[in-house]
PDB file of C-alpha atoms in Angstrom:
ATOM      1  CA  UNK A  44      36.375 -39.253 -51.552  1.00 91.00           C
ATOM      2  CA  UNK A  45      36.475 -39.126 -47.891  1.00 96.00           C
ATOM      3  CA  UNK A  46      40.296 -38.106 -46.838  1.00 97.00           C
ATOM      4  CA  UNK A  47      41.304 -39.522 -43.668  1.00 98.00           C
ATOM      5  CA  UNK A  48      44.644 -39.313 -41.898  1.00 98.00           C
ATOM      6  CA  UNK A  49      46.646 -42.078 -39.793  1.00 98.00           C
ATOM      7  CA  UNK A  50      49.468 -42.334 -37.530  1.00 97.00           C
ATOM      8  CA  UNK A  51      52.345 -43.273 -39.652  1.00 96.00           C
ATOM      9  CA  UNK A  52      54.449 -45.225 -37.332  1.00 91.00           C
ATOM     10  CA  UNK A  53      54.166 -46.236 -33.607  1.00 87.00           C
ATOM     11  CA  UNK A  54      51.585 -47.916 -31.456  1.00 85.00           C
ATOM     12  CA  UNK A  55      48.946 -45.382 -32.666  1.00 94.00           C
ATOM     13  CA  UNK A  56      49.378 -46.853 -36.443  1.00 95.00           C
ATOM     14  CA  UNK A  57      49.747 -50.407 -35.288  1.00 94.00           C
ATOM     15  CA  UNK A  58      46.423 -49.924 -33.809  1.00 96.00           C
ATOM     16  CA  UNK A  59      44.875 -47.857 -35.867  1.00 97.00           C
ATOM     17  CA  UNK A  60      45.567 -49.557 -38.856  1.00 97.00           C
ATOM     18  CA  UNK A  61      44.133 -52.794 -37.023  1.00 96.00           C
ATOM     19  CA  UNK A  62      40.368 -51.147 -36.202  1.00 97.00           C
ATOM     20  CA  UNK A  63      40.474 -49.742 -39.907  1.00 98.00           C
ATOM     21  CA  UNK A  64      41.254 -53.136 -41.597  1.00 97.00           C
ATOM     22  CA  UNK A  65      38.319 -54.832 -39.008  1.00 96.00           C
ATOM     23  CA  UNK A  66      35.944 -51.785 -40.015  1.00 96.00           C
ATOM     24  CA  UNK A  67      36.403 -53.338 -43.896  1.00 96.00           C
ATOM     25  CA  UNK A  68      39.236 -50.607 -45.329  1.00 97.00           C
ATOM     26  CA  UNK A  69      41.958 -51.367 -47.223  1.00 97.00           C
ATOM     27  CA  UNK A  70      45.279 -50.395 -45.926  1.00 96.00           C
ATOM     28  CA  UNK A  71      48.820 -50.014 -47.105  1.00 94.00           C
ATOM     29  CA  UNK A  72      51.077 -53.518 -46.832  1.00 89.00           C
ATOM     30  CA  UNK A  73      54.463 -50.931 -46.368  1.00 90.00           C
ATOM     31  CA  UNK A  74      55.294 -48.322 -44.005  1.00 88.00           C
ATOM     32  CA  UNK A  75      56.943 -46.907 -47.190  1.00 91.00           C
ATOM     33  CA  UNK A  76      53.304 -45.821 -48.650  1.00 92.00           C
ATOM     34  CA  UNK A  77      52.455 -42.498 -47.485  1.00 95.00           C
ATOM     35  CA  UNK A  78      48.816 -42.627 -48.874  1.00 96.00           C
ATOM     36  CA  UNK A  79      45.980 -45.329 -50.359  1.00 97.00           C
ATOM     37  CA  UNK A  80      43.288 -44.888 -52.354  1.00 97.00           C
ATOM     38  CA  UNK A  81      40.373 -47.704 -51.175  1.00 97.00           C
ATOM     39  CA  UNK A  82      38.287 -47.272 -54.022  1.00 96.00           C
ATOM     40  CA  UNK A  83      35.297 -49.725 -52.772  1.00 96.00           C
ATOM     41  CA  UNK A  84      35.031 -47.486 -50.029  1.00 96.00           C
ATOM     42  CA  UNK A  85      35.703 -44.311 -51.488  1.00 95.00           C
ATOM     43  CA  UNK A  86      38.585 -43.378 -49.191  1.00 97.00           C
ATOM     44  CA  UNK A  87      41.842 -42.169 -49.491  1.00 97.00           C
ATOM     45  CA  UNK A  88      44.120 -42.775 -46.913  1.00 98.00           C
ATOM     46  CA  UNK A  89      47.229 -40.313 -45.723  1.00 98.00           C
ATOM     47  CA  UNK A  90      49.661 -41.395 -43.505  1.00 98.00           C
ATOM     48  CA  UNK A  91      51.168 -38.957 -41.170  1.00 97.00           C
ATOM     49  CA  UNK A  92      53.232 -37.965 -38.199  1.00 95.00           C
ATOM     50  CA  UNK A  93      50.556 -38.180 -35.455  1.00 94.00           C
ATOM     51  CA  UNK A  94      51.573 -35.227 -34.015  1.00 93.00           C
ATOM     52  CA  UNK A  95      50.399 -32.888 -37.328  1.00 96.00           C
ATOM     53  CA  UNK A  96      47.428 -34.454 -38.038  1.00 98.00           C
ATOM     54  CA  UNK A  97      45.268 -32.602 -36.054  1.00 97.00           C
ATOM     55  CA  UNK A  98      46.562 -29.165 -37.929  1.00 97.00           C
ATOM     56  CA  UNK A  99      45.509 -30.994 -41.130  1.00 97.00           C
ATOM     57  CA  UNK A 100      41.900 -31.753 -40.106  1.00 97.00           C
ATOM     58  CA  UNK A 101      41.960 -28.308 -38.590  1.00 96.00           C
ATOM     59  CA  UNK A 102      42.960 -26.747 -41.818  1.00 95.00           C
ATOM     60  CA  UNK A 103      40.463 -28.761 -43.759  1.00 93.00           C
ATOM     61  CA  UNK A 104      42.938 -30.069 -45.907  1.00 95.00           C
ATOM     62  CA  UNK A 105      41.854 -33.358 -44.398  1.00 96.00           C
ATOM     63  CA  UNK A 106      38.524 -34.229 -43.958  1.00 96.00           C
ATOM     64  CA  UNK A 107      39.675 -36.564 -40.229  1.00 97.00           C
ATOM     65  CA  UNK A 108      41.772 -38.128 -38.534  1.00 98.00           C
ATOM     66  CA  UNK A 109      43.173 -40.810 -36.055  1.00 98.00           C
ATOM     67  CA  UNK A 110      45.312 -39.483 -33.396  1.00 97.00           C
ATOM     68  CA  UNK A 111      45.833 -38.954 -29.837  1.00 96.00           C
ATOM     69  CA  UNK A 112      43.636 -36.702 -27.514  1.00 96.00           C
ATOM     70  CA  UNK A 113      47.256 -35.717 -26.112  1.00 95.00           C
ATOM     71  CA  UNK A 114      48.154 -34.505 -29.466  1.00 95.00           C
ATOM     72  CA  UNK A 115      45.176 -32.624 -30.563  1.00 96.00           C
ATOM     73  CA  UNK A 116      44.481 -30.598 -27.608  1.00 96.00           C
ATOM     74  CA  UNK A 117      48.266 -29.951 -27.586  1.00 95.00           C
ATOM     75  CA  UNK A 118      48.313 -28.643 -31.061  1.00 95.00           C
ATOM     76  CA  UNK A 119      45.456 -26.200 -30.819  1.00 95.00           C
ATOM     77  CA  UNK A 120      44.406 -27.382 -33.636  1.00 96.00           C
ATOM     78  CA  UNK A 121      40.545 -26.059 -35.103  1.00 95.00           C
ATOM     79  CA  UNK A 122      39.830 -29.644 -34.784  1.00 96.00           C
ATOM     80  CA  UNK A 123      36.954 -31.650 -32.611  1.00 95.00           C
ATOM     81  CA  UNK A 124      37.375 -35.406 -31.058  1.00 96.00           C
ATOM     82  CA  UNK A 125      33.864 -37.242 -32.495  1.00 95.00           C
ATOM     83  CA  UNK A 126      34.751 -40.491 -31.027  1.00 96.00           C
ATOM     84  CA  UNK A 127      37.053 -42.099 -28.505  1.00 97.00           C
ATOM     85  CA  UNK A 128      38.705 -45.365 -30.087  1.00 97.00           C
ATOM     86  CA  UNK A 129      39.526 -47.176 -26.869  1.00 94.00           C
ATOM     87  CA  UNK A 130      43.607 -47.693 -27.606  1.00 94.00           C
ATOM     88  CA  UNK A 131      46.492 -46.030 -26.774  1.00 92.00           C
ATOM     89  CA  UNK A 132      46.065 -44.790 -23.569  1.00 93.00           C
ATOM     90  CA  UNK A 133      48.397 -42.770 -21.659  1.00 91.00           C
ATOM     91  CA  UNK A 134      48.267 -40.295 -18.563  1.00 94.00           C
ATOM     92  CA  UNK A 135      50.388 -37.202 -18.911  1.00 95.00           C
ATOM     93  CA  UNK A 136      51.995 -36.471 -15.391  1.00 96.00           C
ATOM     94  CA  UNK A 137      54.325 -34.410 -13.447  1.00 97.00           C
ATOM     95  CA  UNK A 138      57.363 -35.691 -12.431  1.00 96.00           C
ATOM     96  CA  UNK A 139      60.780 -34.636 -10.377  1.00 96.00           C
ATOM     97  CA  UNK A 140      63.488 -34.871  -7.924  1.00 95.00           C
ATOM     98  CA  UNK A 141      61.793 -36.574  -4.751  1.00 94.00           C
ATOM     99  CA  UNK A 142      60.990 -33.477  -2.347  1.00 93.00           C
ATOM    100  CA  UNK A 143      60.537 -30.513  -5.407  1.00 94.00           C
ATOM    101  CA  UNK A 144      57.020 -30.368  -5.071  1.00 95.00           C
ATOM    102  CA  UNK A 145      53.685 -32.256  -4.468  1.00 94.00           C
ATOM    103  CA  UNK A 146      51.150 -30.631  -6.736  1.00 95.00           C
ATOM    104  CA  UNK A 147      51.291 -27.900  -9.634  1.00 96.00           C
ATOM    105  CA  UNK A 148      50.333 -24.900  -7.199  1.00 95.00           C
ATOM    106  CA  UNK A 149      53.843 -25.615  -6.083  1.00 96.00           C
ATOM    107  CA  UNK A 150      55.538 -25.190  -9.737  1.00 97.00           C
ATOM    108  CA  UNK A 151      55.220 -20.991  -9.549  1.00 96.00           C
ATOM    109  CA  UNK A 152      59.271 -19.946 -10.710  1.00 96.00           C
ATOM    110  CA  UNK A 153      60.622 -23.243 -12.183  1.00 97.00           C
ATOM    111  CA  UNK A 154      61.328 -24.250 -15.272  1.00 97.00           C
ATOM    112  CA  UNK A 155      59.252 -27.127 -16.399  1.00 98.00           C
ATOM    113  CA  UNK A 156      60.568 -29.388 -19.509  1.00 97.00           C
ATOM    114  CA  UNK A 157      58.010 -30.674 -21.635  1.00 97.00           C
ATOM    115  CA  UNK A 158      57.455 -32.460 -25.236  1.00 95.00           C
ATOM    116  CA  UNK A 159      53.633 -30.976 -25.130  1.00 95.00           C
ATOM    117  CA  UNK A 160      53.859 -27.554 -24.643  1.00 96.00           C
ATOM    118  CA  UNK A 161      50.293 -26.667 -25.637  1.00 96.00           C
ATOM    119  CA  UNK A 162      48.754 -29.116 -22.935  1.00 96.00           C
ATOM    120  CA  UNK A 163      51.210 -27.878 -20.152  1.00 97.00           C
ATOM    121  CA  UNK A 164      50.796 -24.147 -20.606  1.00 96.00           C
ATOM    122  CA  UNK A 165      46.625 -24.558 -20.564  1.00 96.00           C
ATOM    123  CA  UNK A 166      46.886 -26.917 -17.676  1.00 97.00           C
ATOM    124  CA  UNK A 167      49.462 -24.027 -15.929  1.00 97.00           C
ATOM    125  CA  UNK A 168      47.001 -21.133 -16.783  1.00 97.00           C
ATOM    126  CA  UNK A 169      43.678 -22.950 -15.296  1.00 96.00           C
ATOM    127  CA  UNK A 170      45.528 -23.430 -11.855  1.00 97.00           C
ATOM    128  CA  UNK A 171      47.287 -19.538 -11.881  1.00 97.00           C
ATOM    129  CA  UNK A 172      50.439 -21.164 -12.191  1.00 96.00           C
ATOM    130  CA  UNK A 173      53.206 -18.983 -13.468  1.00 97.00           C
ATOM    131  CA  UNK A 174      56.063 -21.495 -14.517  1.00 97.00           C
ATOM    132  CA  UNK A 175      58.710 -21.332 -17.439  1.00 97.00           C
ATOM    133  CA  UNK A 176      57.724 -23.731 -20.068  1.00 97.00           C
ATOM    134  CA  UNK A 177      61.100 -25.313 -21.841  1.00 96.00           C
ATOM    135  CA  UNK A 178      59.945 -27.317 -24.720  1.00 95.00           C
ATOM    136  CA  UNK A 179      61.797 -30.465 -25.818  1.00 95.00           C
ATOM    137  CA  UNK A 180      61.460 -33.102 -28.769  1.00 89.00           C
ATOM    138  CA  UNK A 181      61.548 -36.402 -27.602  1.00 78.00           C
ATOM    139  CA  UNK A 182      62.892 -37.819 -24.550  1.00 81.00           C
ATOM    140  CA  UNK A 183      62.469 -35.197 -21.055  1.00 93.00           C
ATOM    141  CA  UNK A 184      63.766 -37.411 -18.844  1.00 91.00           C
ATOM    142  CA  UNK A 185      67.368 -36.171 -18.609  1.00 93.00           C
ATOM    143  CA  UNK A 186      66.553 -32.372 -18.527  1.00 95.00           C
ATOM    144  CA  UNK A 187      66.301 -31.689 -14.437  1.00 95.00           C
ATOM    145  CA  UNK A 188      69.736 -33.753 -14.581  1.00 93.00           C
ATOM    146  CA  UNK A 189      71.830 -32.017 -17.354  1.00 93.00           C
ATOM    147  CA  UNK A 190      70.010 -28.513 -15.555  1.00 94.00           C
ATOM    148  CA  UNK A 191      67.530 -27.299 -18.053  1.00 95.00           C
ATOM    149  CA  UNK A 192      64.585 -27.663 -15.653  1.00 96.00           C
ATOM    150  CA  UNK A 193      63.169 -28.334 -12.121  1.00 96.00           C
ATOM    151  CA  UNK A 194      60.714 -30.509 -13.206  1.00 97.00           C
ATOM    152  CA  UNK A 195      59.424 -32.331 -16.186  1.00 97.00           C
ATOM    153  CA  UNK A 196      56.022 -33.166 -17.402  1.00 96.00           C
ATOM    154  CA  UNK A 197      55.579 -35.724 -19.869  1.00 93.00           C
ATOM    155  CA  UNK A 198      53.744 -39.326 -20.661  1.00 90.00           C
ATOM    156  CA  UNK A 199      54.027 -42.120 -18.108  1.00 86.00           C
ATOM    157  CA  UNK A 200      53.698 -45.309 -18.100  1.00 76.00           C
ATOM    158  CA  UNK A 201      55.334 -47.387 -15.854  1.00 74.00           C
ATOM    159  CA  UNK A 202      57.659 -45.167 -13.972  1.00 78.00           C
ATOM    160  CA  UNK A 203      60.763 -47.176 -14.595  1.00 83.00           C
ATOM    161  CA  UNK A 204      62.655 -44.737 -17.056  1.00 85.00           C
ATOM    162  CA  UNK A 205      61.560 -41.882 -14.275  1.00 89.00           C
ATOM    163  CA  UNK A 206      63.093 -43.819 -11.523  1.00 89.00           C
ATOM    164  CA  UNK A 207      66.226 -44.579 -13.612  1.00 89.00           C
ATOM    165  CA  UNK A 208      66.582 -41.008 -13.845  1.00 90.00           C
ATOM    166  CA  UNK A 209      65.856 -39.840 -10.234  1.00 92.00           C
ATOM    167  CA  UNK A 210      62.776 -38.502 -10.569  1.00 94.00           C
ATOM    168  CA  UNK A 211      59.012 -39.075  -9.107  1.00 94.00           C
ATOM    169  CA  UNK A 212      55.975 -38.737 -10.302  1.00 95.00           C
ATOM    170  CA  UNK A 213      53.875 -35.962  -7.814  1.00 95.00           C
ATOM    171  CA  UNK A 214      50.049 -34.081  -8.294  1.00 95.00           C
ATOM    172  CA  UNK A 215      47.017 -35.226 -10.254  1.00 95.00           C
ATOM    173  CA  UNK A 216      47.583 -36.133 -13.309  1.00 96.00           C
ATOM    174  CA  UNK A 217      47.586 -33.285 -16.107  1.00 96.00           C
ATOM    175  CA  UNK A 218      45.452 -35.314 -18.851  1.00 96.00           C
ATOM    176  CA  UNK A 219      44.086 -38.691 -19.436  1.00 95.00           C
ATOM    177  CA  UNK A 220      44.207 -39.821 -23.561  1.00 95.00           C
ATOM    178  CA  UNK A 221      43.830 -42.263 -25.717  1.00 96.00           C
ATOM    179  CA  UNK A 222      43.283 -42.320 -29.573  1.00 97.00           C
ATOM    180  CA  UNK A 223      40.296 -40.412 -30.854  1.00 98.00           C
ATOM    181  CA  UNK A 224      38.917 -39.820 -34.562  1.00 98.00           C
ATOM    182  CA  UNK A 225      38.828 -35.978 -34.857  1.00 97.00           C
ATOM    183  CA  UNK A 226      37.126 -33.715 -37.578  1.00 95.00           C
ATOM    184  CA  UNK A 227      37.758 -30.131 -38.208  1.00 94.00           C
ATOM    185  CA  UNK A 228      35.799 -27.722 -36.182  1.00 92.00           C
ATOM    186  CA  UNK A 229      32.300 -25.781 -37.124  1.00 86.00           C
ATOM    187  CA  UNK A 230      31.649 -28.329 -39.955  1.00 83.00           C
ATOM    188  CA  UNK A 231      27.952 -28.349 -40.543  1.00 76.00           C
ATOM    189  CA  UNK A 232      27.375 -30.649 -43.506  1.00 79.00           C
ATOM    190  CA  UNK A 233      30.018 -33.391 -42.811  1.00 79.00           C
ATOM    191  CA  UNK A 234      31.761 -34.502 -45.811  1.00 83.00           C
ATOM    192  CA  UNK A 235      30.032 -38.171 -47.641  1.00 81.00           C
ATOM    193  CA  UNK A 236      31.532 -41.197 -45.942  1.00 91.00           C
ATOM    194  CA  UNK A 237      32.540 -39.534 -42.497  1.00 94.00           C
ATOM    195  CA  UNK A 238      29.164 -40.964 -40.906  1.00 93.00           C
ATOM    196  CA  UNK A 239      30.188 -44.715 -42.487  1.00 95.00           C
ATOM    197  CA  UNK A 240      33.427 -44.683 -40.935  1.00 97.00           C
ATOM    198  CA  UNK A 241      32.100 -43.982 -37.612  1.00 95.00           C
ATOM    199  CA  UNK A 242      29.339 -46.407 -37.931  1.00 95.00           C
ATOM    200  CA  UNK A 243      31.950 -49.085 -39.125  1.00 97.00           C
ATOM    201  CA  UNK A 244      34.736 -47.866 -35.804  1.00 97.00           C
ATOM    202  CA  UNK A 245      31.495 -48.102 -33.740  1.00 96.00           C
ATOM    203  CA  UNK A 246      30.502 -51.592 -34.897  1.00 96.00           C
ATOM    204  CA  UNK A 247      34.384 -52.841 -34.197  1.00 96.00           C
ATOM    205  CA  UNK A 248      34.312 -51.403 -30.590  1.00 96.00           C
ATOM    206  CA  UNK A 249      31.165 -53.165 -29.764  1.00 94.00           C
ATOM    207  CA  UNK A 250      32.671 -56.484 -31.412  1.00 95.00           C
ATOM    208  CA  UNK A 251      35.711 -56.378 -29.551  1.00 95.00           C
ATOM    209  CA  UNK A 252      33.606 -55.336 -26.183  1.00 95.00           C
ATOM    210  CA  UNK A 253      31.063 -58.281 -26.060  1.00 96.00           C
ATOM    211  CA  UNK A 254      30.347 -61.622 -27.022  1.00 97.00           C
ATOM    212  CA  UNK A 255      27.266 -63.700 -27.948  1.00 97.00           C
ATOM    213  CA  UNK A 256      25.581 -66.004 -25.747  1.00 97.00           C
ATOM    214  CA  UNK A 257      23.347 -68.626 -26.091  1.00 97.00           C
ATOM    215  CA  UNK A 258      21.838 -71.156 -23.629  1.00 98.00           C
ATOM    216  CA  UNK A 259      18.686 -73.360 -23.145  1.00 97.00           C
ATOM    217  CA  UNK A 260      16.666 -72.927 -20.114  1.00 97.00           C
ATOM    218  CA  UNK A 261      13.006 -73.860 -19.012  1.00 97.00           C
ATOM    219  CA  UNK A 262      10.433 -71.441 -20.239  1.00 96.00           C
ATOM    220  CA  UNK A 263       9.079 -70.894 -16.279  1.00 95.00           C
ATOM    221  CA  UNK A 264      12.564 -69.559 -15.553  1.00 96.00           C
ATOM    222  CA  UNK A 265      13.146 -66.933 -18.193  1.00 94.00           C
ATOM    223  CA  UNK A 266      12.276 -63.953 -16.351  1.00 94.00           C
ATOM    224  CA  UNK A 267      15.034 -64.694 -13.902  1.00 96.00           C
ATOM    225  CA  UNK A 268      17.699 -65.316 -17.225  1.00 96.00           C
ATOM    226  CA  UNK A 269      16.481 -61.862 -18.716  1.00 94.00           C
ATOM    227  CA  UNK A 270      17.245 -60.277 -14.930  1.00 94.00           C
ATOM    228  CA  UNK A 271      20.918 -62.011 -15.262  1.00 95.00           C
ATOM    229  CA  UNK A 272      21.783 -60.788 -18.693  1.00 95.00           C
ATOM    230  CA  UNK A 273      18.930 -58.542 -20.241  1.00 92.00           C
ATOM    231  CA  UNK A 274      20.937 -58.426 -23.566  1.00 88.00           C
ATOM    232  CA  UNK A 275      20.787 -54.722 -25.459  1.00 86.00           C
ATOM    233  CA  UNK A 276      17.517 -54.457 -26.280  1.00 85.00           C
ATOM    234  CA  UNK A 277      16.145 -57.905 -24.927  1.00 88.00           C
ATOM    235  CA  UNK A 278      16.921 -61.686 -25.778  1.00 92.00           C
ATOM    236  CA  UNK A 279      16.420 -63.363 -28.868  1.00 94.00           C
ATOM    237  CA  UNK A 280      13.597 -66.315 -27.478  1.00 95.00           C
ATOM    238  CA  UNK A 281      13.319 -69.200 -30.028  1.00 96.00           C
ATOM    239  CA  UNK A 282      11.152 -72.857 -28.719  1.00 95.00           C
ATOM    240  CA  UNK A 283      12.752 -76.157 -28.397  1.00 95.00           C
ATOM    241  CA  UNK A 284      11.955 -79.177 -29.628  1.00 93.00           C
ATOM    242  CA  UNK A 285      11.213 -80.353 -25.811  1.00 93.00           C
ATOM    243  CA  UNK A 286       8.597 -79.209 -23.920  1.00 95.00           C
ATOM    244  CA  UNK A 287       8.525 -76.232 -21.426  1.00 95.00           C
ATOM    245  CA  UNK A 288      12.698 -75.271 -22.700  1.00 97.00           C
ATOM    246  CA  UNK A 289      13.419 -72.553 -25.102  1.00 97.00           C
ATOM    247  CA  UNK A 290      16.611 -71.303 -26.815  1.00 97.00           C
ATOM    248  CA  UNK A 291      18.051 -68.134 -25.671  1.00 97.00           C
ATOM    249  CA  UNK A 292      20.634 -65.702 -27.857  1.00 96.00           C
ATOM    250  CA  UNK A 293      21.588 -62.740 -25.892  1.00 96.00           C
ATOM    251  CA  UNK A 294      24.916 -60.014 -26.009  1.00 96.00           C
ATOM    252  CA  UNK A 295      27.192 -59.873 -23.236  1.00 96.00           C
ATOM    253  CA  UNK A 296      29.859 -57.443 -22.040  1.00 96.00           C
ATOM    254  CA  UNK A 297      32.921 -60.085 -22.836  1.00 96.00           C
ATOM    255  CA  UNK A 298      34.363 -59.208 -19.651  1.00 96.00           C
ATOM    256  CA  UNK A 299      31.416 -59.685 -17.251  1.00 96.00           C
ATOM    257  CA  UNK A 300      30.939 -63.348 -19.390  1.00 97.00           C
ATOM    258  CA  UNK A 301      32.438 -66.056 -17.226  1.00 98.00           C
ATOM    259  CA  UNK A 302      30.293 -64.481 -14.508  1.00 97.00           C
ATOM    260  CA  UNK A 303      27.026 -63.986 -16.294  1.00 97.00           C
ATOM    261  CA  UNK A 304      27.550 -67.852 -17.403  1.00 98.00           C
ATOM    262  CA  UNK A 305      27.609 -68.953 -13.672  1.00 98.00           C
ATOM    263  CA  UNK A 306      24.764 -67.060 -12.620  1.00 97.00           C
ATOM    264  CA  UNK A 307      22.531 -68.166 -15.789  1.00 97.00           C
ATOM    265  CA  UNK A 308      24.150 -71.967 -14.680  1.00 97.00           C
ATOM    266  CA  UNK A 309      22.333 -70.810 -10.929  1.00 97.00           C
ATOM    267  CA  UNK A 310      18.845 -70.155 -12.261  1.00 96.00           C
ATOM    268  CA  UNK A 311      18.729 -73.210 -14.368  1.00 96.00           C
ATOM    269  CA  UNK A 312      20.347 -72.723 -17.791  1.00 97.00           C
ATOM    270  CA  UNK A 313      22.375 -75.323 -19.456  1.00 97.00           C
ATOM    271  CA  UNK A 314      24.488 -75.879 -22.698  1.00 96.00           C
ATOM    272  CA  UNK A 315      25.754 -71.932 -22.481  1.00 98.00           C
ATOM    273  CA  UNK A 316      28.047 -70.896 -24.929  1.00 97.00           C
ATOM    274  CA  UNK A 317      29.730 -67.946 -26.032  1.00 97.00           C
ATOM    275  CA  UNK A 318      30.522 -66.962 -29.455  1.00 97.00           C
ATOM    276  CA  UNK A 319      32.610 -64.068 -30.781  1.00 96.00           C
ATOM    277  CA  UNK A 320      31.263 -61.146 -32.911  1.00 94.00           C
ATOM    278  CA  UNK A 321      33.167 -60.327 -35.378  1.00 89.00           C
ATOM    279  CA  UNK A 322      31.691 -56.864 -37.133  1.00 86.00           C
ATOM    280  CA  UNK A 323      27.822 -55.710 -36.272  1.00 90.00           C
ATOM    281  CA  UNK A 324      25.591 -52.213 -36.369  1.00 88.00           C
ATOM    282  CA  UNK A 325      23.805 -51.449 -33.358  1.00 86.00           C
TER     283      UNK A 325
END
């Protein structure tokens, strides 16, 4: 069976439980199941912190895994990203008192707190930067305040619990992420069901991404539909029952649909409708 490991707890399993259940897998019903066995499929599910998966794909004792980009590159795991998963996202930044600095050349000397060690000492060596790296579990926040660093790095979101604390966010940001399916590195015959599971994630992400549409329009004014939305590949073209229409069936990106509708509504279409898609291969 193909052994695949998920996020445990947090918005990462929330998620990525959701895109396995659409993708057809059975999942557990309680957080307090640490693994499932879908036998239709013919994989067994372990749930795990998110932060250790990537050493168990890189150790082979799992075949892949669901986690954060964050994560994985700061674990050094042996482990490859295959796929980006679209959820998740979050931009690792630096952050201090207003004035400290305003970009990373201007962290040489301090002491920089951190929950993601790994990510902050690669991003300090590619920019020559020779910093002190104090690592922290959990919350960074309060580190510059109780005197344990200069500056911190760490995930933000809004800002607020930065502001709270006195701190602002200053130079590029270290790393974009989001949750990725990972496999372990230098695999050349990928384990049976790993190429499924992708197929199935892939078929979600388009579902979610676009919608079908389908409108009449006269025959003579086709050309300048297909210019408007030219669909994938191309539109499905059916006849209608009167003369000189036809029935169009075309994808759409679902966020470019109200506007697609108004310019098929400009060259002549009528009865347009949009449908969701549920699950598809492309």
């Amino acid at each position: 069976m193909l052994r695949v490991a998920v996020p445990n707890k947090g918005s990462l399993s929330e998620s990525a439980i959701e895109i396995l259940t659409e993708a057809g897998y059975k999942q557990r019903r309680t957080t307090k199941d640490l693994s499932l066995i879908d036998v239709a499929n013919e994989v067994e599910f372990y749930y795990l912190r998110p932060r250790d998966i990537a050493v168990y794909v890189g150790e082979g004792t799992l075949d892949v895994g669901i986690s954060g980009r964050d994560l994985v590159l700061d674990s050094h795991a042996d482990a490859d990203v295959i796929m980006e998963l679209g959820f998740g996202s979050s931009t690792f930044r630096f952050a201090g008192p207003p004035g400290v600095a305003s970009s990373v050349k201007d962290l040489s000397g301090k002491r920089i707190a951190t929950s993601y060690a790994g990510v902050l000492t690669d991003h300090l060596a590619e920019n020559g930067v020779d910093a002190s790296v104090v690592r922290l579990d959990g919350a960074v926040e309060t580190a510059v305040a109780l005197g344990v660093a200069d500056v911190i790095a760490d995930v933000v979101e809004t800002g607020t619990t930065l502001r709270q604390a006195g701190l602002e966010v200053f130079g590029e940001p270290i790393l974009q992420s989001q949750a990725v399916v990972l496999k372990r590195h230098g695999v050349e015959n990928p384990p049976a069901g790993l190429q499924q599971l992708v197929r199935r994630l892939e078929g979600v992400l388009i579902a979610r991404n676009y919608v079908m549409m389908d409108y009449d329009i006269p025959a003579d004014q086709i050309d300048a539909a297909t210019a408007v939305a030219a669909g994938l590949e191309s539109p499905t073209v059916s006849p209608l029952h009167r003369a000189g229409w036809v029935a169009v069936r075309v994808m759409v990106q679902r966020a470019e649909a109200q506007r697609i509708m108004d310019q098929l509504w400009e060259v002549g279409a009528r009865a347009i409708l949009t449908t969701d898609i549920h699950a598809c291969r492309i």
